[in-house]
Amino acid sequence: DTGVSQNPRHKITKRGQNVTFRCDPISEHNRLYWYRQTLGQGPEFLTYFQNEAQLEKSRLLSDRFSAERPKGSFSTLEIQRTEQGDSAMYLCASSDLGRSYEQYFGPGTRLTVT
Amino acid sequence: AQKITQTQPGMFVQEKEAVTLDCTYDTSDPSYGLFWYKQPSSGEMIFLIYQGSYDQQNATEGRYSLNFQKARKSANLVISASQLGDSAMYFCAMREGQGGSEKLVFGKGTKLTVNP
């Protein structure tokens, strides 16, 4: 197992630009989660997938945010028209259906919107 | 109302001593799970331990144990024989419902510093 990987690790963008992050879960993990963590806070749930189906979305996920997992493997999180308030660490996690209580996290993508 | 409360922003412990990190939770769901994660300065969240609401015994994983007091709605993490590498942020989290929502709700965390 190579663990959950996320790319890029850091992203600096100007306000109003679109950004896309990628998450590769642990192979054969069928559940994939996205969280956002701001400074001094714990992670906040954004959305999760079981295979390619997006089963739950947080109210935090405004219409500027979209997540996909087209083939049930890697996932992308896109933020359109970024705002300074979007600056945060975006964390991806995956879990196995049989042990869904154990979510394995990736290293995160740190987004800075200037 | 906060679902997970961690009242200790920071804790200090001497190497080789035990330390308890506090966590209280709020839920009306009879079925829930409680988690502790460690987040070193590198940023990656590391799963430490899990306790189900119906589990009769307190969970243990190596030097980590979870002191689960259901009536008090507390799920404190006990780290025995602290090591310098234990210095990190520690987050308590809860998942409500069995087979329902998969989301974890996290507390604000406790920063643990282990002194040599």
XYZ file of N, CA and C in Angstrom:
690
model
N 0.836 -1.199 0.000
C 0.000 0.000 0.000
C 0.869 1.246 0.000
N 0.563 2.139 -0.935
C 1.353 3.357 -0.999
C 0.683 4.474 -0.243
N -0.480 4.276 0.299
C -1.162 5.310 1.040
C -1.937 6.230 0.129
N -2.654 7.153 0.731
C -3.426 8.136 -0.024
C -2.476 9.236 -0.489
N -2.550 9.572 -1.759
C -1.700 10.651 -2.272
C -2.564 11.791 -2.794
N -2.032 13.000 -2.673
C -2.750 14.187 -3.125
C -1.795 15.079 -3.901
N -2.319 15.649 -4.949
C -1.542 16.581 -5.767
C -2.402 17.755 -6.212
N -1.790 18.945 -6.269
C -0.445 19.254 -5.758
C -0.449 19.333 -4.244
N 0.710 19.443 -3.657
C 0.793 19.594 -2.203
C 0.538 21.040 -1.800
N 0.915 21.956 -2.667
C 0.701 23.374 -2.400
C 0.202 24.026 -3.678
N -0.712 24.997 -3.494
C -1.228 25.739 -4.643
C -1.467 27.178 -4.215
N -0.857 28.089 -4.949
C -1.108 29.505 -4.731
C -1.817 30.030 -5.965
N -2.928 30.688 -5.761
C -3.698 31.183 -6.893
C -4.257 32.559 -6.576
N -4.591 33.263 -7.611
C -5.186 34.584 -7.423
C -6.696 34.454 -7.327
N -7.270 35.338 -6.573
C -8.720 35.364 -6.399
C -9.414 35.391 -7.758
N -10.422 34.568 -7.884
C -11.170 34.512 -9.132
C -10.748 33.401 -10.076
N -9.569 32.817 -9.821
C -9.100 31.717 -10.667
C -9.743 30.404 -10.232
N -9.727 29.440 -11.135
C -10.207 28.095 -10.818
C -9.024 27.205 -10.458
N -9.237 26.299 -9.526
C -8.192 25.348 -9.155
C -8.787 23.942 -9.085
N -7.949 22.962 -9.330
C -8.375 21.562 -9.250
C -7.343 20.766 -8.489
N -7.814 19.957 -7.557
C -6.943 19.093 -6.773
C -7.275 17.642 -7.101
N -6.264 16.795 -6.945
C -6.469 15.384 -7.225
C -6.159 14.558 -5.994
N -6.902 13.513 -5.798
C -6.675 12.557 -4.708
C -6.667 11.142 -5.275
N -5.615 10.408 -4.955
C -5.554 8.978 -5.289
C -5.668 8.183 -3.998
N -6.755 7.452 -3.817
C -6.942 6.711 -2.559
C -6.084 5.459 -2.530
N -6.102 4.798 -1.398
C -5.469 3.492 -1.290
C -6.203 2.559 -2.252
N -5.443 1.801 -2.994
C -6.050 0.958 -4.018
C -7.064 0.007 -3.387
N -8.172 -0.149 -4.044
C -9.272 -1.023 -3.634
C -10.116 -0.452 -2.495
N -9.767 0.735 -1.997
C -10.670 1.410 -1.062
C -11.819 1.991 -1.863
N -13.033 1.625 -1.503
C -14.145 2.097 -2.317
C -14.784 3.369 -1.779
N -14.369 3.817 -0.604
C -14.915 5.072 -0.079
C -13.839 6.136 -0.081
N -14.233 7.339 -0.489
C -13.295 8.461 -0.578
C -13.972 9.704 -0.028
N -13.238 10.438 0.783
C -13.787 11.591 1.489
C -12.929 12.835 1.218
N -13.592 13.977 1.216
C -12.889 15.263 1.169
C -13.244 16.058 2.428
N -12.201 16.655 3.022
C -12.357 17.522 4.183
C -11.590 18.814 3.919
N -11.969 19.843 4.627
C -11.242 21.106 4.577
C -10.833 21.477 6.000
N -9.592 21.928 6.141
C -9.092 22.311 7.457
C -8.498 23.708 7.399
N -9.056 24.617 8.184
C -8.500 25.961 8.286
C -7.646 26.041 9.539
N -6.838 27.084 9.605
C -5.855 27.221 10.670
C -6.516 27.202 12.039
N -6.023 26.347 12.911
C -6.508 26.306 14.278
C -7.802 25.540 14.467
N -8.243 24.881 13.413
C -9.495 24.128 13.484
C -9.254 22.663 13.110
N -10.213 21.836 13.498
C -10.174 20.468 13.013
C -10.734 20.397 11.604
N -10.496 19.294 10.920
C -11.046 19.145 9.566
C -12.570 19.205 9.565
N -13.119 19.761 8.481
C -14.568 19.825 8.293
C -14.936 19.020 7.060
N -15.940 18.198 7.193
C -16.369 17.315 6.114
C -16.941 18.127 4.956
N -16.545 17.731 3.733
C -17.096 18.350 2.532
C -18.015 17.391 1.774
N -17.492 16.200 1.454
C -18.272 15.272 0.651
C -17.640 13.894 0.709
N -18.415 12.860 0.325
C -17.808 11.547 0.215
C -18.440 10.734 -0.906
N -17.640 9.806 -1.414
C -18.036 8.928 -2.508
C -17.956 7.478 -2.054
N -18.885 6.698 -2.564
C -18.736 5.252 -2.516
C -18.652 4.806 -3.959
N -17.509 4.274 -4.309
C -17.190 4.031 -5.722
C -17.339 5.350 -6.475
N -18.115 5.382 -7.554
C -18.215 6.640 -8.304
C -19.383 7.506 -7.854
N -20.200 7.008 -6.945
C -21.395 7.738 -6.516
C -21.081 8.701 -5.374
N -21.479 9.949 -5.555
C -21.313 10.950 -4.505
C -22.525 10.848 -3.590
N -22.331 10.350 -2.375
C -23.453 10.005 -1.506
C -23.820 11.083 -0.494
N -22.903 11.965 -0.188
C -23.216 12.994 0.810
C -22.400 14.242 0.517
N -23.052 15.398 0.661
C -22.382 16.679 0.465
C -22.713 17.581 1.634
N -21.720 18.276 2.131
C -21.922 19.221 3.219
C -22.482 20.536 2.674
N -23.138 21.262 3.570
C -23.599 22.599 3.183
C -22.418 23.526 2.914
N -21.228 23.125 3.405
C -20.023 23.915 3.140
C -19.672 23.901 1.659
N -20.137 22.889 0.970
C -19.793 22.716 -0.439
C -20.723 23.597 -1.280
N -20.294 24.858 -1.466
C -21.125 25.774 -2.245
C -21.118 25.375 -3.713
N -21.897 26.110 -4.515
C -21.987 25.763 -5.928
C -20.688 26.068 -6.673
N -19.732 26.693 -6.023
C -18.432 26.903 -6.656
C -17.539 25.659 -6.547
N -17.952 24.750 -5.700
C -17.177 23.529 -5.478
C -17.825 22.357 -6.214
N -16.999 21.559 -6.846
C -17.517 20.332 -7.436
C -16.483 19.225 -7.278
N -16.967 18.045 -6.952
C -16.091 16.900 -6.781
C -16.582 15.777 -7.669
N -15.625 15.025 -8.192
C -15.958 13.897 -9.052
C -15.065 12.707 -8.723
N -15.586 11.558 -9.027
C -14.798 10.322 -8.930
C -15.277 9.426 -10.065
N -14.896 9.774 -11.276
C -15.522 9.202 -12.475
C -15.419 7.697 -12.624
N -14.348 7.102 -12.237
C -14.201 5.661 -12.426
C -14.093 4.934 -11.093
N -14.463 5.613 -10.040
C -14.409 4.961 -8.741
C -13.012 4.777 -8.199
N -12.032 5.470 -8.817
C -10.662 5.366 -8.300
C -10.235 6.727 -7.772
N -9.501 7.520 -8.566
C -9.076 8.835 -8.094
C -10.256 9.797 -8.100
N -10.072 10.895 -7.388
C -11.115 11.920 -7.319
C -10.487 13.292 -7.560
N -11.297 14.202 -8.063
C -10.866 15.583 -8.211
C -11.836 16.493 -7.481
N -11.273 17.552 -6.924
C -12.068 18.596 -6.277
C -11.731 19.903 -6.983
N -12.730 20.532 -7.573
C -12.517 21.787 -8.283
C -13.196 22.917 -7.535
N -12.486 24.028 -7.435
C -13.061 25.248 -6.871
C -13.037 26.298 -7.966
N -14.194 26.809 -8.298
C -14.286 27.850 -9.323
C -14.340 29.220 -8.650
N -13.802 30.203 -9.351
C -13.851 31.604 -8.889
C -13.412 31.671 -7.412
N -12.189 31.263 -7.160
C -11.706 31.168 -5.780
C -11.817 32.496 -5.049
N -12.048 32.384 -3.758
C -12.135 33.533 -2.855
C -11.084 33.345 -1.774
N -10.729 34.442 -1.104
C -9.693 34.351 -0.064
C -10.125 33.407 1.055
N -11.414 33.328 1.309
C -11.920 32.419 2.332
C -11.756 30.949 1.997
N -11.388 30.665 0.757
C -11.147 29.269 0.374
C -9.765 28.803 0.788
N -8.924 29.717 1.227
C -7.576 29.344 1.661
C -7.675 28.371 2.827
N -7.102 27.203 2.665
C -7.221 26.146 3.661
C -6.380 24.958 3.210
N -6.335 23.950 4.070
C -5.775 22.661 3.694
C -6.931 21.773 3.280
N -6.817 21.158 2.119
C -7.858 20.252 1.630
C -7.338 18.827 1.768
N -8.034 18.065 2.592
C -7.616 16.718 2.934
C -8.512 15.689 2.264
N -7.895 14.640 1.788
C -8.618 13.528 1.202
C -8.374 12.302 2.082
N -9.371 11.467 2.201
C -9.233 10.228 2.974
C -9.942 9.103 2.236
N -9.528 7.887 2.514
C -10.229 6.748 1.925
C -10.407 5.658 2.973
N -11.371 4.810 2.723
C -11.619 3.703 3.647
C -12.169 2.516 2.870
N -12.033 1.371 3.508
C -12.564 0.148 2.933
C -13.975 -0.047 3.443
N -14.855 -0.530 2.611
C -16.264 -0.684 2.989
C -16.414 -1.517 4.247
N -15.579 -2.540 4.388
C -15.698 -3.409 5.545
C -15.163 -2.803 6.830
N -14.297 -1.819 6.699
C -13.725 -1.145 7.876
C -13.870 0.356 7.676
N -15.091 0.775 7.435
C -15.301 2.175 7.054
C -15.017 3.136 8.196
N -14.910 2.591 9.417
C -14.631 3.511 10.513
C -13.187 3.985 10.489
N -12.343 3.313 9.717
C -10.923 3.661 9.703
C -10.618 4.424 8.422
N -10.625 5.723 8.503
C -10.336 6.565 7.345
C -8.853 6.915 7.337
N -8.206 6.628 6.212
C -6.794 6.933 6.040
C -6.669 8.232 5.246
N -5.936 9.176 5.808
C -5.832 10.500 5.212
C -4.573 10.646 4.376
N -4.681 11.478 3.364
C -3.522 11.884 2.585
C -2.844 13.083 3.225
N -1.747 13.549 2.607
C -0.976 14.657 3.189
C -1.630 16.018 3.006
N -2.649 16.097 2.165
C -3.367 17.350 1.982
C -2.791 18.226 0.889
N -3.636 19.128 0.400
C -3.223 20.180 -0.519
C -3.489 21.510 0.163
N -2.428 22.287 0.325
C -2.605 23.598 0.961
C -2.864 24.632 -0.118
N -4.032 25.265 -0.033
C -4.416 26.291 -0.997
C -4.287 27.670 -0.366
N -3.611 28.548 -1.074
C -3.517 29.945 -0.668
C -4.089 30.796 -1.794
N -5.109 31.569 -1.464
C -5.726 32.461 -2.448
C -5.307 33.888 -2.119
N -4.628 34.535 -3.076
C -4.124 35.888 -2.825
C -5.028 36.946 -3.461
N -24.706 23.945 18.677
C -23.891 23.390 19.768
C -22.777 22.530 19.180
N -21.616 22.620 19.803
C -20.494 21.824 19.322
C -20.752 20.364 19.615
N -20.439 19.536 18.649
C -20.614 18.101 18.826
C -19.421 17.490 19.546
N -18.235 18.028 19.293
C -17.017 17.524 19.906
C -16.313 18.692 20.577
N -16.004 18.537 21.847
C -15.339 19.599 22.594
C -14.023 19.097 23.142
N -12.969 19.782 22.779
C -11.656 19.513 23.340
C -11.243 20.791 24.063
N -11.206 20.736 25.383
C -11.054 21.947 26.191
C -9.601 22.343 26.416
N -8.674 21.488 26.030
C -7.255 21.750 26.278
C -6.586 22.182 24.971
N -6.354 23.480 24.784
C -5.676 23.905 23.558
C -4.260 23.342 23.482
N -3.596 23.256 24.655
C -2.237 22.744 24.674
C -1.978 21.955 25.939
N -1.141 20.935 25.799
C -0.747 20.109 26.935
C 0.751 19.847 26.858
N 1.380 19.766 28.040
C 2.796 19.452 28.107
C 2.974 18.210 28.972
N 3.905 17.365 28.576
C 4.174 16.152 29.351
C 5.666 15.836 29.247
N 6.189 15.263 30.307
C 7.579 14.826 30.295
C 7.673 13.474 29.587
N 8.758 13.318 28.877
C 9.022 12.041 28.214
C 8.904 10.902 29.215
N 8.275 9.821 28.770
C 8.074 8.580 29.533
C 6.907 8.644 30.510
N 6.295 9.815 30.655
C 5.122 9.895 31.521
C 3.850 9.686 30.696
N 2.758 9.431 31.398
C 1.461 9.277 30.737
C 0.748 10.626 30.680
N -0.126 10.762 29.680
C -0.883 12.000 29.537
C -2.293 11.660 29.063
N -3.250 12.448 29.553
C -4.651 12.267 29.147
C -5.123 13.499 28.406
N -5.669 13.275 27.224
C -6.242 14.351 26.422
C -7.761 14.222 26.465
N -8.417 15.315 26.827
C -9.859 15.268 27.080
C -10.684 15.458 25.814
N -11.824 14.787 25.813
C -12.772 14.934 24.714
C -14.171 14.655 25.246
N -15.080 15.572 25.050
C -16.483 15.298 25.337
C -17.278 15.461 24.047
N -18.389 14.763 23.982
C -19.169 14.762 22.745
C -20.643 14.945 23.058
N -21.372 15.295 22.042
C -22.799 15.543 22.200
C -23.535 14.872 21.046
N -24.383 13.930 21.375
C -25.213 13.284 20.364
C -26.429 12.671 21.027
N -27.510 12.586 20.285
C -28.706 11.893 20.760
C -28.868 10.553 20.042
N -27.947 10.275 19.135
C -27.990 9.021 18.395
C -27.426 7.907 19.273
N -28.130 6.796 19.431
C -27.609 5.724 20.288
C -26.429 4.987 19.660
N -26.286 5.124 18.348
C -25.206 4.444 17.648
C -24.233 5.473 17.094
N -23.001 5.409 17.560
C -22.007 6.370 17.100
C -20.620 5.782 17.297
N -19.662 6.402 16.689
C -18.271 5.978 16.831
C -17.415 7.167 17.209
N -16.408 6.898 17.991
C -15.495 7.947 18.445
C -14.078 7.606 17.997
N -13.355 8.598 17.570
C -12.046 8.416 16.957
C -11.048 9.409 17.545
N -9.798 9.010 17.527
C -8.710 9.936 17.779
C -7.729 9.870 16.622
N -7.320 11.072 16.189
C -6.332 11.194 15.134
C -5.179 12.056 15.634
N -3.995 11.761 15.123
C -2.787 12.536 15.412
C -2.403 13.283 14.138
N -2.061 14.550 14.279
C -1.624 15.333 13.122
C -0.273 15.968 13.427
N 0.814 15.365 12.949
C 2.140 15.969 13.144
C 2.263 17.245 12.320
N 3.372 17.910 12.461
C 3.574 19.167 11.733
C 3.579 18.961 10.218
N 3.801 17.745 9.778
C 3.765 17.467 8.334
C 2.347 17.590 7.769
N 1.338 17.522 8.634
C -0.025 17.763 8.188
C -0.893 16.542 7.989
N -0.294 15.363 7.880
C -1.093 14.176 7.616
C -1.827 13.709 8.862
N -3.090 13.385 8.720
C -3.897 12.876 9.838
C -3.650 11.378 9.972
N -3.269 10.953 11.164
C -2.957 9.547 11.416
C -3.987 8.971 12.367
N -4.689 7.927 11.919
C -5.697 7.270 12.753
C -5.014 6.570 13.927
N -5.536 6.791 15.131
C -4.946 6.181 16.322
C -5.828 5.086 16.911
N -7.112 5.407 17.130
C -7.936 4.493 17.900
C -9.407 4.791 17.654
N -10.225 3.739 17.790
C -11.662 3.842 17.546
C -12.432 3.155 18.675
N -13.551 3.788 19.050
C -14.450 3.207 20.063
C -15.879 3.284 19.552
N -16.548 2.173 19.464
C -17.947 2.165 19.096
C -18.825 2.358 20.320
N -19.982 2.948 20.126
C -20.841 3.268 21.273
C -21.353 2.019 21.974
N -21.391 0.903 21.287
C -21.877 -0.334 21.894
C -20.757 -1.228 22.402
N -19.525 -0.763 22.206
C -18.408 -1.577 22.675
C -18.383 -1.595 24.200
N -18.270 -2.776 24.759
C -18.308 -2.914 26.215
C -16.997 -2.528 26.872
N -15.912 -2.777 26.154
C -14.605 -2.504 26.747
C -13.972 -1.275 26.101
N -13.127 -0.616 26.866
C -12.380 0.513 26.329
C -11.385 0.029 25.284
N -11.290 0.803 24.195
C -10.367 0.429 23.121
C -8.923 0.686 23.537
N -8.048 -0.192 23.083
C -6.610 0.010 23.301
C -5.870 -0.328 22.009
N -4.810 0.446 21.744
C -3.937 0.199 20.591
C -2.524 0.568 21.010
N -1.778 -0.425 21.434
C -0.406 -0.160 21.851
C -0.368 0.779 23.045
N 0.303 1.930 22.886
C 0.406 2.882 23.991
C -0.824 3.784 24.123
N -1.785 3.622 23.214
C -2.984 4.453 23.235
C -4.149 3.667 23.834
N -4.889 4.322 24.683
C -6.133 3.741 25.167
C -7.178 4.839 25.228
N -8.416 4.434 25.067
C -9.509 5.395 25.072
C -10.335 5.146 26.322
N -10.424 6.132 27.169
C -11.211 6.056 28.402
C -12.627 6.516 28.088
N -13.490 5.531 27.789
C -14.847 5.802 27.319
C -15.803 5.780 28.503
N -16.407 6.943 28.780
C -17.389 7.044 29.847
C -18.687 7.535 29.217
N -19.543 6.569 28.897
C -20.731 6.847 28.089
C -21.692 7.802 28.789
N -21.899 7.587 30.077
C -22.866 8.418 30.799
C -22.399 9.873 30.861
N -21.106 10.061 30.917
C -20.558 11.415 30.959
C -20.284 11.955 29.562
N -20.486 11.130 28.557
C -20.220 11.496 27.166
C -18.790 12.013 27.014
N -17.876 11.208 27.528
C -16.473 11.575 27.368
C -15.687 10.420 26.762
N -14.666 10.772 26.028
C -13.847 9.785 25.317
C -12.403 10.273 25.346
N -11.808 10.213 26.502
C -10.462 10.753 26.665
C -9.413 9.793 26.118
N -8.395 10.349 25.531
C -7.270 9.560 25.014
C -6.160 9.535 26.058
N -5.690 8.360 26.371
C -4.570 8.214 27.293
C -3.372 7.694 26.507
N -2.277 8.430 26.584
C -1.031 7.999 25.949
C -0.073 7.624 27.078
N 0.356 6.390 27.093
C 1.284 5.959 28.142
C 2.717 6.091 27.635
N 3.626 6.247 28.550
C 5.060 6.290 28.232
C 5.337 7.209 27.040
N 5.037 8.489 27.214
C 5.155 9.455 26.113
C 6.550 9.452 25.502
N 6.570 9.656 24.195
C 7.822 9.748 23.448
C 7.890 11.109 22.754
N 9.112 11.531 22.440
C 9.273 12.838 21.790
C 8.466 12.903 20.499
N 8.360 11.782 19.809
C 7.618 11.738 18.555
C 6.113 11.858 18.720
N 5.652 11.860 19.960
C 4.214 12.035 20.197
C 3.811 13.508 20.119
N 4.782 14.391 20.078
C 4.466 15.826 19.963
C 3.732 16.081 18.650
N 2.517 16.591 18.747
C 1.659 16.769 17.577
C 0.327 17.362 18.032
N -0.531 17.640 17.050
C -1.924 17.978 17.340
C -2.717 16.682 17.415
N -3.651 16.625 18.343
C -4.501 15.454 18.498
C -5.961 15.885 18.378
N -6.673 15.179 17.520
C -8.067 15.505 17.263
C -8.970 14.352 17.660
N -10.019 14.691 18.357
C -11.095 13.767 18.671
C -12.177 13.958 17.619
N -12.811 12.880 17.208
C -13.845 12.983 16.164
C -14.953 11.989 16.450
N -16.123 12.260 15.887
C -17.280 11.388 16.074
C -17.972 11.161 14.745
N -18.479 9.956 14.586
C -19.358 9.650 13.468
C -20.661 9.147 14.060
N -21.777 9.754 13.628
C -23.075 9.383 14.159
C -23.764 8.393 13.248
N -24.506 7.474 13.855
C -25.326 6.581 13.053
C -24.553 5.415 12.494
N -25.194 4.309 12.419
C -24.566 3.124 11.852
C -25.099 2.945 10.453
N -24.204 2.964 9.469
C -24.646 2.823 8.088
C -25.284 4.083 7.538
N -25.231 5.132 8.302
C -25.806 6.394 7.837
C -24.730 7.323 7.347
N -24.708 8.518 7.890
C -23.702 9.476 7.463
C -22.307 8.949 7.751
N -21.441 9.115 6.790
C -20.070 8.671 6.952
C -19.150 9.787 7.426
N -19.682 10.964 7.579
C -18.788 12.074 7.873
C -18.296 12.013 9.303
N -17.060 12.436 9.482
C -16.475 12.603 10.798
C -16.600 14.076 11.184
N -16.992 14.292 12.440
C -17.045 15.644 12.988
C -15.899 15.764 13.981
N -15.018 16.710 13.759
C -13.809 16.846 14.548
C -13.926 17.957 15.580
N -13.181 17.796 16.678
C -12.987 18.886 17.608
C -11.896 19.820 17.113
N -11.580 20.820 17.932
C -10.586 21.808 17.527
C -9.160 21.352 17.777
N -9.020 20.286 18.519
C -7.690 19.722 18.701
C -6.985 20.179 19.966
N -6.013 19.382 20.366
C -5.122 19.684 21.488
C -3.695 19.523 21.001
N -2.880 20.539 21.244
C -1.471 20.450 20.856
C -0.676 19.850 22.014
N -0.112 18.687 21.784
C 0.681 18.010 22.806
C 2.159 18.248 22.552
N 2.853 18.659 23.586
C 4.304 18.827 23.514
C 4.931 17.897 24.542
N 5.823 17.038 24.077
C 6.539 16.119 24.955
C 7.935 16.685 25.196
N 8.246 16.936 26.431
C 9.542 17.509 26.792
C 10.546 16.426 27.178
N 11.792 16.587 26.762
C 12.816 15.574 27.100
C 13.222 15.635 28.567
